[in-house]
Every structure is written in structure tokens, then in C-alpha cells.
Amino acid sequence: MKRIILAVMNDVLIYGAYGYTGKLIVEEAVAKGWKPTVAGRNAELVKTLANQYDLPYEVFVHSDQNGWDKALANKKLLLNCAGPFSLTIKEILPACIRNKTHYTDITGEIEVFEYIQSYDKQAKDMGITLLPGTGFDVVPTDCLAKYLSEKMPNATHLELAFESNSGLSRGTAMSVLNRFHQGSAIRTNGVITEQQTASVNKILRFQGKERNVVGIAWGDVFTAFVTTGIPNIQVFTGMPVKMMNAMRRASKWSWLIKSAIMQRIGRYLIREKIVGPSQEKRESLKTYLYGRVWDKKGNEVVAEMATPESYKLTAIMSVICAEKVLNGESEPGFQTPAGAFGPELITQVDGVAITWHE
Ligand SMILES: NC(=O)c1ccc[n+]([C@@H]2O[C@H](COP(=O)([O-])OP(=O)(O)OC[C@H]3O[C@@H](n4cnc5c(N)ncnc54)[C@H](OP(=O)(O)O)[C@@H]3O)[C@@H](O)[C@H]2O)c1
């Protein structure tokens, strides 16, 4: 039995594999006995990674459709790590549909979830699963949202929050820069609207500490609605007041930040300055989450979750999700993590603890 599963796990292409998170995912997959094909646009970096783990590889740019057709011809699943995904998805997803290849990724970008969902019918027709968001954003929050909605099926509102001290990887910083001008996001009566960056904050108490949290455009504003049907959703992250005020000031310059020149300068600075959390941080830190649902009468249910560090969790979770899709545990079409596998998905990771407020 084990041999059959490993053979299928070899039918995986990991694109964007030499990026910060891609490498962690490759390492996790190899540790589980997979032999995925690694791919990306920089030949030298792809080959170095492939040689390090003795893996097959492919080199092509994300817009090369012949490259995709060749690389996906014998593959059952693509695990996409090439973000910001809003800049790559439109060339990548149609290639998966065309080649009948399951699609997973580690996006947290609302507009990317929206775009992928628009391929739901084509994916169903082809019998493939589209499962974006298999990283820290959105697996633990999606599972927390699902647990809460099961406790209160008539909930009208969902509030999620998290605090992580890991810092950002290069790609996450690029994604933040790329959509900074769009501000935060909230779902009201089923509809997503934008809010000015860092304009909404509150104090929440979780893990025994009062935390200043700020509303952000987290993927769950899109996905938690699909998973739970709750029509009003907001997601917050812990943020020191000083940083929140700096972001509020910066948001007045959104028009400038989104200009091509400032985006180029920003990308240059990110490439030069950001390396991502160290291994020591990944192994020692934890991430804390909070979730609350309430109904029209004001009844509420509150829960908290502690997980391993967010990039470590992303590597573990994206491999587990890919494995489950390949094992036929997901339905065809657009899926969310907890929608596809239930809220218990998160408990497959060692070191996850869930507590309920009385
Ligand atoms: N959901 C989560 O919790 C979670 C966790 C971690 C990361 N992420 C997301 O995952 C993405 C990657 O993060 P990271 O830190 O690994 O970033 P990274 O170190 O910059 O790696 C990004 C990878 O994608 C490739 N790439 C980017 N644009 C490309 C394009 N147009 N064509 C081909 N390859 C392209 C890069 O290749 P080049 O170096 O050649 O550009 C690199 O291999 C980001 O969007 C980040 O926000 C999400």
C-alpha cells in the first residue's frame, strides 16, 4: 500500500520551488519520501535545488504554455509556490485545467481565490480539485472558522485574529507591497469591500494577553464564507500601535506606492533586505489564533488555537493537503481546506492546541 502512495506522490510538480517557502516545502516532501519534480524560471537555482535532493527538474517561465504542457504531461498535481500569485495565476491555472492536473498553492490573496473559484465548473468537468490556500493562510483559520460554525450553525458574524512574531519572507513582503494600495478587506452581508489600510483596530484578549489587532485583507475574508456560509467576516492581525500608525500614515500615499517606479524600488529593497525567518525562529516560535462567532441574538462562541510557527506550518500543511488530494480525499472543483477535509485537518500537525472560552 505504502509503495502505491509514494508512486503517486512522485507525480507532483512544485513550481517556484527555489523560493523561501518552496524550499521548505520541497524539504518537507522529500522527508516524507516523495520525489517531486522541482521547477521555476531560474535554471541555475532550479538545478542546484534538484541536485541537492537528487530530484528531476524543469525550467520554464510562468507564461510559457508549452513549458507547462511538457512539465504537467505526466503530473497529477501542481503545488504552486510562485507568488505573488495575482501576478502568475492567470497563466498557470488554465494550464492545470487543460492538462487535467490537480492544483494546490499557498496563496492568501483574496483576488486569487476569487479567480480560482471562477474555474470551479471547468475543474469539475475535468475531475480535478482546485485547492488554493494550503499554507498558514488559510488552513488554521479555515479550520477554526469551521469548528466555530459547527458549534453555532446560525452564526451571522465571524471574527478571526492571529499573532505571529516570525517576520515576513521575501514573497510575503512582495505580496503585501503589491496590494498595499487596495487596503484591508471586510465581508458584509456576503459582499467583500475594501477599507483603508490599518483603519480598523480593536483590543482582543487571547493567549492570556491583551493585543492590539488591525483589520487586514486576509484570505479568509473570501474562503471562510465558502467554508461556513457566514455572511459577515473580518480578519485581524496583532500589530504594535506604532506600526499601525505608520501604516495609516503610509496609506495616505497609496497612490504613490502603487506607481510602477515605487513598486520597482520596493521590490528591489525587499530582495536586498529580506531573507525570511531563520530555522531557529521556525523551530522555536508559535503562532496564536483567535476566533469568535455570534448570532442575531448576541449569543457567541469563542475559541483559540496555537500552532507551530507559520512558515513551518505552511510547509507541513501544504504537503499534507497535496497528499490528501492525490489520495482522492477531495471532491473535484474549487475547495477550501476545511471544506474539503473538515476542521480536524489542522490536528494532523503536531503541536496544535485548541481551547474554547467558557
Ligand atoms: N499562505 C501562506 O501562509 C503563505 C506562506 C508562505 C508564503 N506565502 C506566499 O507564497 C509566495 C512565495 O513566498 P516566498 O516567501 O517563498 O517568496 P520567494 O522567496 O520570493 O519565492 C517566490 C518564488 O516564486 C517564483 N516566482 C515569482 N514570480 C514568478 C514568475 N512570474 N514566474 C516564475 N516564478 C516566479 C520566484 O522565482 P524568482 O526568484 O526567479 O522570482 C521564487 O522561486 C508569496 O506570495 C507568499 O505571500 C504564503
Short mmCIF file of C-alpha atoms and ligand atoms in Angstrom, two decimals:
data_model
loop_
_atom_site.label_atom_id
_atom_site.label_comp_id
_atom_site.label_asym_id
_atom_site.label_seq_id
_atom_site.Cartn_x
_atom_site.Cartn_y
_atom_site.Cartn_z
CA MET A 1 0.00 0.00 0.00
CA LYS A 2 2.71 2.45 1.01
CA ARG A 3 4.58 1.87 -2.26
CA ILE A 4 1.48 2.78 -4.31
CA ILE A 5 1.02 6.07 -2.44
CA LEU A 6 4.70 7.03 -2.86
CA ALA A 7 4.49 6.34 -6.59
CA VAL A 8 1.61 8.82 -6.84
CA MET A 9 3.48 11.37 -4.72
CA ASN A 10 6.20 11.35 -7.37
CA ASP A 11 3.66 12.73 -9.86
CA VAL A 12 3.89 16.18 -8.27
CA LEU A 13 5.36 19.33 -9.78
CA ILE A 14 6.47 22.03 -7.32
CA TYR A 15 6.76 25.37 -9.15
CA GLY A 16 8.57 28.34 -7.57
CA ALA A 17 10.46 25.58 -5.77
CA TYR A 18 13.66 27.50 -5.02
CA GLY A 19 11.88 30.37 -3.25
CA TYR A 20 12.00 30.66 0.55
CA THR A 21 8.78 28.72 1.16
CA GLY A 22 9.15 26.49 -1.90
CA LYS A 23 12.41 25.14 -0.48
CA LEU A 24 10.78 24.39 2.89
CA ILE A 25 8.02 22.52 1.07
CA VAL A 26 10.48 20.54 -1.05
CA GLU A 27 12.41 19.63 2.12
CA GLU A 28 9.19 18.50 3.84
CA ALA A 29 8.06 16.49 0.80
CA VAL A 30 11.42 14.74 0.45
CA ALA A 31 11.45 13.97 4.19
CA LYS A 32 8.12 12.19 3.65
CA GLY A 33 9.61 10.05 0.89
CA TRP A 34 8.29 11.96 -2.15
CA LYS A 35 10.36 12.52 -5.24
CA PRO A 36 8.63 15.57 -6.75
CA THR A 37 9.80 17.39 -9.87
CA VAL A 38 11.03 20.86 -8.95
CA ALA A 39 10.56 23.78 -11.33
CA GLY A 40 10.99 27.50 -11.76
CA ARG A 41 12.32 30.11 -14.16
CA ASN A 42 15.95 30.39 -12.98
CA ALA A 43 17.88 27.43 -14.42
CA GLU A 44 20.81 27.67 -12.04
CA LEU A 45 18.67 27.83 -8.89
CA VAL A 46 16.37 25.01 -10.07
CA LYS A 47 19.33 22.73 -10.88
CA THR A 48 21.06 23.47 -7.56
CA LEU A 49 17.90 22.53 -5.66
CA ALA A 50 17.31 19.43 -7.79
CA ASN A 51 20.90 18.27 -7.25
CA GLN A 52 20.68 18.86 -3.53
CA TYR A 53 17.83 16.35 -3.20
CA ASP A 54 18.50 14.25 -6.33
CA LEU A 55 15.19 15.28 -7.92
CA PRO A 56 14.04 15.69 -11.53
CA TYR A 57 13.55 19.29 -12.64
CA GLU A 58 12.02 21.55 -15.31
CA VAL A 59 12.98 25.12 -16.19
CA PHE A 60 10.46 27.48 -17.79
CA VAL A 61 8.91 30.91 -17.15
CA HIS A 62 5.39 31.01 -15.77
CA SER A 63 3.94 32.39 -19.02
CA ASP A 64 5.41 29.59 -21.20
CA GLN A 65 2.38 27.44 -22.08
CA ASN A 66 4.47 24.83 -23.94
CA GLY A 67 6.65 24.63 -20.85
CA TRP A 68 3.55 23.93 -18.73
CA ASP A 69 2.21 21.32 -21.14
CA LYS A 70 5.54 19.49 -21.12
CA ALA A 71 6.00 19.75 -17.36
CA LEU A 72 2.43 18.75 -16.47
CA ALA A 73 2.05 15.98 -19.09
CA ASN A 74 2.72 13.18 -16.57
CA LYS A 75 1.87 15.01 -13.38
CA LYS A 76 -1.20 14.53 -11.22
CA LEU A 77 -0.78 17.65 -9.07
CA LEU A 78 0.83 21.08 -9.19
CA LEU A 79 1.91 22.63 -5.89
CA ASN A 80 2.39 26.27 -6.82
CA CYS A 81 4.73 28.42 -4.70
CA ALA A 82 5.35 31.20 -7.26
CA GLY A 83 3.86 34.30 -5.68
CA PRO A 84 2.65 37.00 -5.57
CA PHE A 85 0.05 34.72 -7.12
CA SER A 86 -2.03 37.56 -8.55
CA LEU A 87 0.90 38.07 -10.95
CA THR A 88 1.19 34.41 -12.04
CA ILE A 89 -2.14 32.63 -11.62
CA LYS A 90 -3.74 33.63 -14.93
CA GLU A 91 -1.07 31.78 -16.91
CA ILE A 92 -0.79 28.85 -14.53
CA LEU A 93 -4.35 27.79 -13.71
CA PRO A 94 -5.58 27.29 -17.30
CA ALA A 95 -2.55 25.02 -17.88
CA CYS A 96 -3.69 22.80 -15.00
CA ILE A 97 -7.25 22.65 -16.32
CA ARG A 98 -6.01 21.82 -19.84
CA ASN A 99 -3.68 19.10 -18.57
CA LYS A 100 -6.16 17.66 -16.05
CA THR A 101 -3.77 18.32 -13.17
CA HIS A 102 -4.96 18.96 -9.60
CA TYR A 103 -3.97 22.44 -8.41
CA THR A 104 -2.84 23.50 -4.91
CA ASP A 105 -0.98 26.59 -3.77
CA ILE A 106 -0.03 28.70 -0.75
CA THR A 107 -1.76 31.94 -1.70
CA GLY A 108 -3.51 34.17 0.77
CA GLU A 109 -4.61 36.74 -1.82
CA ILE A 110 -8.38 37.34 -1.96
CA GLU A 111 -8.46 38.14 -5.68
CA VAL A 112 -6.55 34.91 -6.40
CA PHE A 113 -9.10 32.78 -4.51
CA GLU A 114 -11.82 34.59 -6.43
CA TYR A 115 -10.13 33.92 -9.78
CA ILE A 116 -9.54 30.24 -8.99
CA GLN A 117 -13.16 29.79 -7.91
CA SER A 118 -14.25 31.09 -11.34
CA TYR A 119 -12.76 27.84 -12.76
CA ASP A 120 -14.93 25.66 -10.49
CA LYS A 121 -17.09 24.26 -13.31
CA GLN A 122 -14.18 23.54 -15.67
CA ALA A 123 -12.37 21.76 -12.84
CA LYS A 124 -15.45 19.66 -12.06
CA ASP A 125 -15.80 18.78 -15.74
CA MET A 126 -12.16 17.65 -15.79
CA GLY A 127 -12.45 15.81 -12.46
CA ILE A 128 -9.70 17.83 -10.77
CA THR A 129 -9.52 19.63 -7.44
CA LEU A 130 -8.53 23.30 -7.11
CA LEU A 131 -7.33 23.84 -3.55
CA PRO A 132 -5.59 27.19 -3.03
CA GLY A 133 -4.53 28.46 0.40
CA THR A 134 -2.89 25.34 1.84
CA GLY A 135 -0.43 27.34 3.96
CA PHE A 136 -0.74 29.24 7.25
CA ASP A 137 -3.15 31.40 5.33
CA VAL A 138 -5.76 29.84 5.29
CA VAL A 139 -5.59 26.35 6.82
CA PRO A 140 -5.64 27.03 10.60
CA THR A 141 -8.09 29.94 10.38
CA ASP A 142 -10.32 28.00 7.96
CA CYS A 143 -10.39 25.07 10.40
CA LEU A 144 -11.06 27.39 13.35
CA ALA A 145 -13.90 29.05 11.41
CA LYS A 146 -15.39 25.65 10.60
CA TYR A 147 -15.16 24.44 14.23
CA LEU A 148 -16.89 27.63 15.40
CA SER A 149 -19.64 27.45 12.77
CA GLU A 150 -20.34 23.85 13.73
CA LYS A 151 -20.87 24.99 17.34
CA MET A 152 -23.17 27.80 16.17
CA PRO A 153 -24.78 26.87 12.82
CA ASN A 154 -26.91 30.06 12.76
CA ALA A 155 -23.96 32.44 13.32
CA THR A 156 -24.20 35.68 11.35
CA HIS A 157 -20.74 37.07 12.15
CA LEU A 158 -17.22 35.66 12.22
CA GLU A 159 -14.15 37.43 13.59
CA LEU A 160 -10.71 35.86 13.24
CA ALA A 161 -7.38 37.12 14.53
CA PHE A 162 -3.82 35.88 14.73
CA GLU A 163 -0.47 36.98 16.07
CA SER A 164 2.83 35.81 14.66
CA ASN A 165 6.29 37.11 15.51
CA SER A 166 8.09 35.33 12.67
CA GLY A 167 8.54 38.35 10.42
CA LEU A 168 7.96 38.13 6.68
CA SER A 169 9.55 36.11 3.91
CA ARG A 170 10.54 37.88 0.68
CA GLY A 171 7.47 36.64 -1.21
CA THR A 172 5.05 37.61 1.56
CA ALA A 173 6.57 41.11 1.68
CA MET A 174 6.22 41.31 -2.13
CA SER A 175 2.55 40.28 -1.86
CA VAL A 176 1.94 42.95 0.82
CA LEU A 177 3.66 45.61 -1.33
CA ASN A 178 1.74 44.51 -4.43
CA ARG A 179 -1.70 45.03 -2.85
CA PHE A 180 -0.92 47.70 -0.21
CA HIS A 181 -2.85 50.35 -2.15
CA GLN A 182 -6.01 48.20 -2.07
CA GLY A 183 -6.12 48.41 1.72
CA SER A 184 -7.87 45.99 4.04
CA ALA A 185 -10.97 43.92 3.29
CA ILE A 186 -14.18 43.03 5.11
CA ARG A 187 -17.17 40.89 4.12
CA THR A 188 -20.58 42.41 4.90
CA ASN A 189 -23.83 40.59 4.05
CA GLY A 190 -21.83 38.32 1.76
CA VAL A 191 -20.10 41.11 -0.17
CA ILE A 192 -16.38 41.95 0.12
CA THR A 193 -15.45 45.61 0.29
CA GLU A 194 -12.17 47.42 0.83
CA GLN A 195 -11.21 49.53 3.83
CA GLN A 196 -8.32 51.93 4.13
CA THR A 197 -5.10 50.20 5.28
CA ALA A 198 -4.92 49.74 9.07
CA SER A 199 -8.02 51.93 9.54
CA VAL A 200 -9.85 49.43 11.81
CA ASN A 201 -8.39 48.20 15.07
CA LYS A 202 -9.52 46.81 18.40
CA ILE A 203 -8.13 45.18 21.54
CA LEU A 204 -8.63 41.43 21.79
CA ARG A 205 -7.60 39.19 24.64
CA PHE A 206 -6.14 35.84 23.61
CA GLN A 207 -3.46 33.51 24.96
CA GLY A 208 -3.85 35.45 28.22
CA LYS A 209 -2.73 38.77 26.75
CA GLU A 210 -4.44 41.95 25.54
CA ARG A 211 -3.43 42.54 21.92
CA ASN A 212 -3.89 45.47 19.57
CA VAL A 213 -5.22 43.90 16.38
CA VAL A 214 -5.73 45.54 12.99
CA GLY A 215 -8.12 44.54 10.19
CA ILE A 216 -6.34 43.11 7.14
CA ALA A 217 -7.11 41.66 3.70
CA TRP A 218 -6.54 38.03 4.74
CA GLY A 219 -7.64 35.16 2.52
CA ASP A 220 -10.31 34.03 4.96
CA VAL A 221 -12.47 37.03 4.10
CA PHE A 222 -13.03 35.05 0.90
CA THR A 223 -12.60 31.42 1.95
CA ALA A 224 -14.35 31.33 5.35
CA PHE A 225 -17.59 32.33 3.61
CA VAL A 226 -17.23 29.36 1.25
CA THR A 227 -16.42 27.04 4.17
CA THR A 228 -19.04 28.25 6.67
CA GLY A 229 -21.61 30.37 4.80
CA ILE A 230 -21.29 33.07 7.49
CA PRO A 231 -22.01 36.35 5.63
CA ASN A 232 -20.09 38.85 7.81
CA ILE A 233 -16.35 38.23 8.20
CA GLN A 234 -13.38 40.25 9.34
CA VAL A 235 -9.79 39.12 9.97
CA PHE A 236 -7.31 40.93 12.23
CA THR A 237 -3.62 40.59 12.95
CA GLY A 238 -1.71 41.59 16.06
CA MET A 239 0.22 44.81 15.42
CA PRO A 240 2.08 47.26 17.71
CA VAL A 241 0.32 50.64 17.83
CA LYS A 242 3.45 52.38 16.45
CA MET A 243 3.44 50.21 13.34
CA MET A 244 -0.32 50.62 12.90
CA ASN A 245 0.08 54.41 12.98
CA ALA A 246 2.96 54.22 10.48
CA MET A 247 0.76 52.15 8.13
CA ARG A 248 -2.08 54.64 8.48
CA ARG A 249 0.29 57.44 7.52
CA ALA A 250 1.68 55.40 4.61
CA SER A 251 -1.83 54.62 3.34
CA LYS A 252 -2.27 58.32 2.53
CA TRP A 253 0.47 57.76 -0.07
CA SER A 254 -1.17 54.66 -1.62
CA TRP A 255 -1.42 56.37 -5.00
CA LEU A 256 2.37 56.80 -4.95
CA ILE A 257 3.14 53.35 -3.53
CA LYS A 258 1.23 51.67 -6.37
CA SER A 259 3.14 53.56 -9.08
CA ALA A 260 5.44 51.44 -11.23
CA ILE A 261 8.57 53.21 -10.03
CA MET A 262 7.78 52.80 -6.31
CA GLN A 263 6.83 49.16 -6.84
CA ARG A 264 10.21 48.62 -8.54
CA ILE A 265 12.07 50.33 -5.71
CA GLY A 266 10.05 48.38 -3.13
CA ARG A 267 10.77 45.05 -4.85
CA TYR A 268 14.49 45.92 -5.00
CA LEU A 269 14.61 46.76 -1.29
CA ILE A 270 12.72 43.57 -0.39
CA ARG A 271 15.13 41.45 -2.46
CA GLU A 272 18.12 43.16 -0.82
CA LYS A 273 16.92 43.26 2.78
CA ILE A 274 14.54 40.37 3.47
CA VAL A 275 15.70 36.79 3.91
CA GLY A 276 12.77 35.27 5.82
CA PRO A 277 12.58 33.72 9.30
CA SER A 278 15.65 31.72 10.40
CA GLN A 279 15.46 28.00 11.09
CA GLU A 280 15.79 28.79 14.79
CA LYS A 281 12.71 31.03 14.62
CA ARG A 282 10.77 28.44 12.63
CA GLU A 283 11.53 25.78 15.20
CA SER A 284 11.03 27.85 18.36
CA LEU A 285 8.15 30.26 17.67
CA LYS A 286 4.44 29.60 17.85
CA THR A 287 1.52 31.37 16.19
CA TYR A 288 -1.63 32.24 18.10
CA LEU A 289 -5.12 32.46 16.65
CA TYR A 290 -8.47 33.67 17.95
CA GLY A 291 -11.95 33.13 16.55
CA ARG A 292 -15.40 34.34 17.56
CA VAL A 293 -18.82 33.78 16.03
CA TRP A 294 -22.06 35.39 17.11
CA ASP A 295 -25.70 35.33 16.10
CA LYS A 296 -28.53 37.88 15.79
CA LYS A 297 -29.43 37.48 19.47
CA GLY A 298 -25.87 38.26 20.59
CA ASN A 299 -25.01 34.67 21.62
CA GLU A 300 -21.34 33.98 20.96
CA VAL A 301 -18.79 31.20 20.84
CA VAL A 302 -15.06 31.91 21.18
CA ALA A 303 -12.07 29.64 20.64
CA GLU A 304 -8.29 29.95 20.42
CA MET A 305 -5.66 27.93 18.66
CA ALA A 306 -1.88 27.68 18.98
CA THR A 307 0.12 26.29 16.07
CA PRO A 308 3.77 25.83 15.10
CA GLU A 309 5.46 28.86 13.51
CA SER A 310 3.62 29.99 10.37
CA TYR A 311 6.22 29.12 7.67
CA LYS A 312 6.91 25.75 9.28
CA LEU A 313 3.16 25.13 9.36
CA THR A 314 2.87 26.18 5.71
CA ALA A 315 5.42 23.57 4.63
CA ILE A 316 3.84 20.77 6.68
CA MET A 317 0.26 21.65 5.75
CA SER A 318 0.78 22.14 2.03
CA VAL A 319 2.35 18.68 1.78
CA ILE A 320 -0.47 17.09 3.81
CA CYS A 321 -3.11 18.80 1.62
CA ALA A 322 -1.40 17.69 -1.61
CA GLU A 323 -1.18 14.15 -0.24
CA LYS A 324 -4.90 14.13 0.56
CA VAL A 325 -5.87 15.42 -2.87
CA LEU A 326 -3.72 12.73 -4.50
CA ASN A 327 -5.26 10.10 -2.27
CA GLY A 328 -8.68 11.04 -3.67
CA GLU A 329 -9.96 12.55 -0.41
CA SER A 330 -11.20 15.80 -2.05
CA GLU A 331 -14.09 16.47 -4.41
CA PRO A 332 -13.43 17.93 -7.87
CA GLY A 333 -13.88 21.69 -8.28
CA PHE A 334 -12.92 24.67 -6.11
CA GLN A 335 -12.33 23.70 -2.49
CA THR A 336 -11.24 25.31 0.76
CA PRO A 337 -9.04 23.33 3.16
CA ALA A 338 -11.59 22.76 5.94
CA GLY A 339 -14.38 22.50 3.37
CA ALA A 340 -12.52 19.66 1.65
CA PHE A 341 -11.13 17.79 4.66
CA GLY A 342 -13.07 19.03 7.71
CA PRO A 343 -11.76 21.15 10.61
CA GLU A 344 -9.79 18.17 12.00
CA LEU A 345 -7.32 18.77 9.16
CA ILE A 346 -5.31 21.11 11.41
CA THR A 347 -4.99 18.49 14.15
CA GLN A 348 -2.83 16.38 11.84
CA VAL A 349 0.02 18.74 12.71
CA ASP A 350 1.95 18.10 15.95
CA GLY A 351 1.86 20.99 18.39
CA VAL A 352 -1.61 22.34 17.53
CA ALA A 353 -3.79 23.12 20.55
CA ILE A 354 -7.41 24.34 20.52
CA THR A 355 -9.10 25.87 23.58
CA TRP A 356 -12.70 27.01 23.97
CA HIS A 357 -13.75 30.01 26.08
CA GLU A 358 -16.40 29.08 28.63
N1 LIG B 1 -0.37 31.16 2.70
C1 LIG B 1 0.66 31.33 3.47
O1 LIG B 1 0.55 31.25 4.67
C2 LIG B 1 1.98 31.62 2.85
C3 LIG B 1 3.16 31.24 3.49
C4 LIG B 1 4.36 31.50 2.85
C5 LIG B 1 4.39 32.14 1.62
N2 LIG B 1 3.22 32.50 1.05
C6 LIG B 1 3.19 33.14 -0.26
O2 LIG B 1 3.93 32.35 -1.16
C7 LIG B 1 4.59 33.17 -2.10
C8 LIG B 1 6.06 32.82 -2.11
O3 LIG B 1 6.64 33.24 -0.91
P1 LIG B 1 8.20 33.07 -0.65
O4 LIG B 1 8.49 33.70 0.61
O5 LIG B 1 8.60 31.68 -0.90
O6 LIG B 1 8.77 34.02 -1.81
P2 LIG B 1 10.13 33.97 -2.58
O7 LIG B 1 11.23 33.52 -1.73
O8 LIG B 1 10.25 35.30 -3.27
O9 LIG B 1 9.87 32.86 -3.70
C9 LIG B 1 8.95 33.04 -4.73
C10 LIG B 1 9.20 32.01 -5.78
O10 LIG B 1 8.27 32.21 -6.84
C11 LIG B 1 8.99 32.48 -8.04
N3 LIG B 1 8.29 33.43 -8.89
C12 LIG B 1 7.74 34.60 -8.52
N4 LIG B 1 7.20 35.21 -9.59
C13 LIG B 1 7.43 34.38 -10.64
C14 LIG B 1 7.10 34.43 -12.00
N5 LIG B 1 6.46 35.48 -12.52
N6 LIG B 1 7.47 33.41 -12.81
C15 LIG B 1 8.14 32.35 -12.29
N7 LIG B 1 8.47 32.24 -11.00
C16 LIG B 1 8.11 33.25 -10.19
C17 LIG B 1 10.32 33.04 -7.59
O11 LIG B 1 11.27 32.95 -8.61
P3 LIG B 1 12.32 34.16 -8.85
O12 LIG B 1 13.20 34.18 -7.63
O13 LIG B 1 13.01 33.77 -10.09
O14 LIG B 1 11.50 35.42 -8.95
C18 LIG B 1 10.60 32.14 -6.39
O15 LIG B 1 11.05 30.88 -6.80
C19 LIG B 1 4.27 34.60 -1.71
O16 LIG B 1 3.20 35.06 -2.49
C20 LIG B 1 3.85 34.50 -0.27
O17 LIG B 1 2.96 35.52 0.11
C21 LIG B 1 2.03 32.26 1.62
#
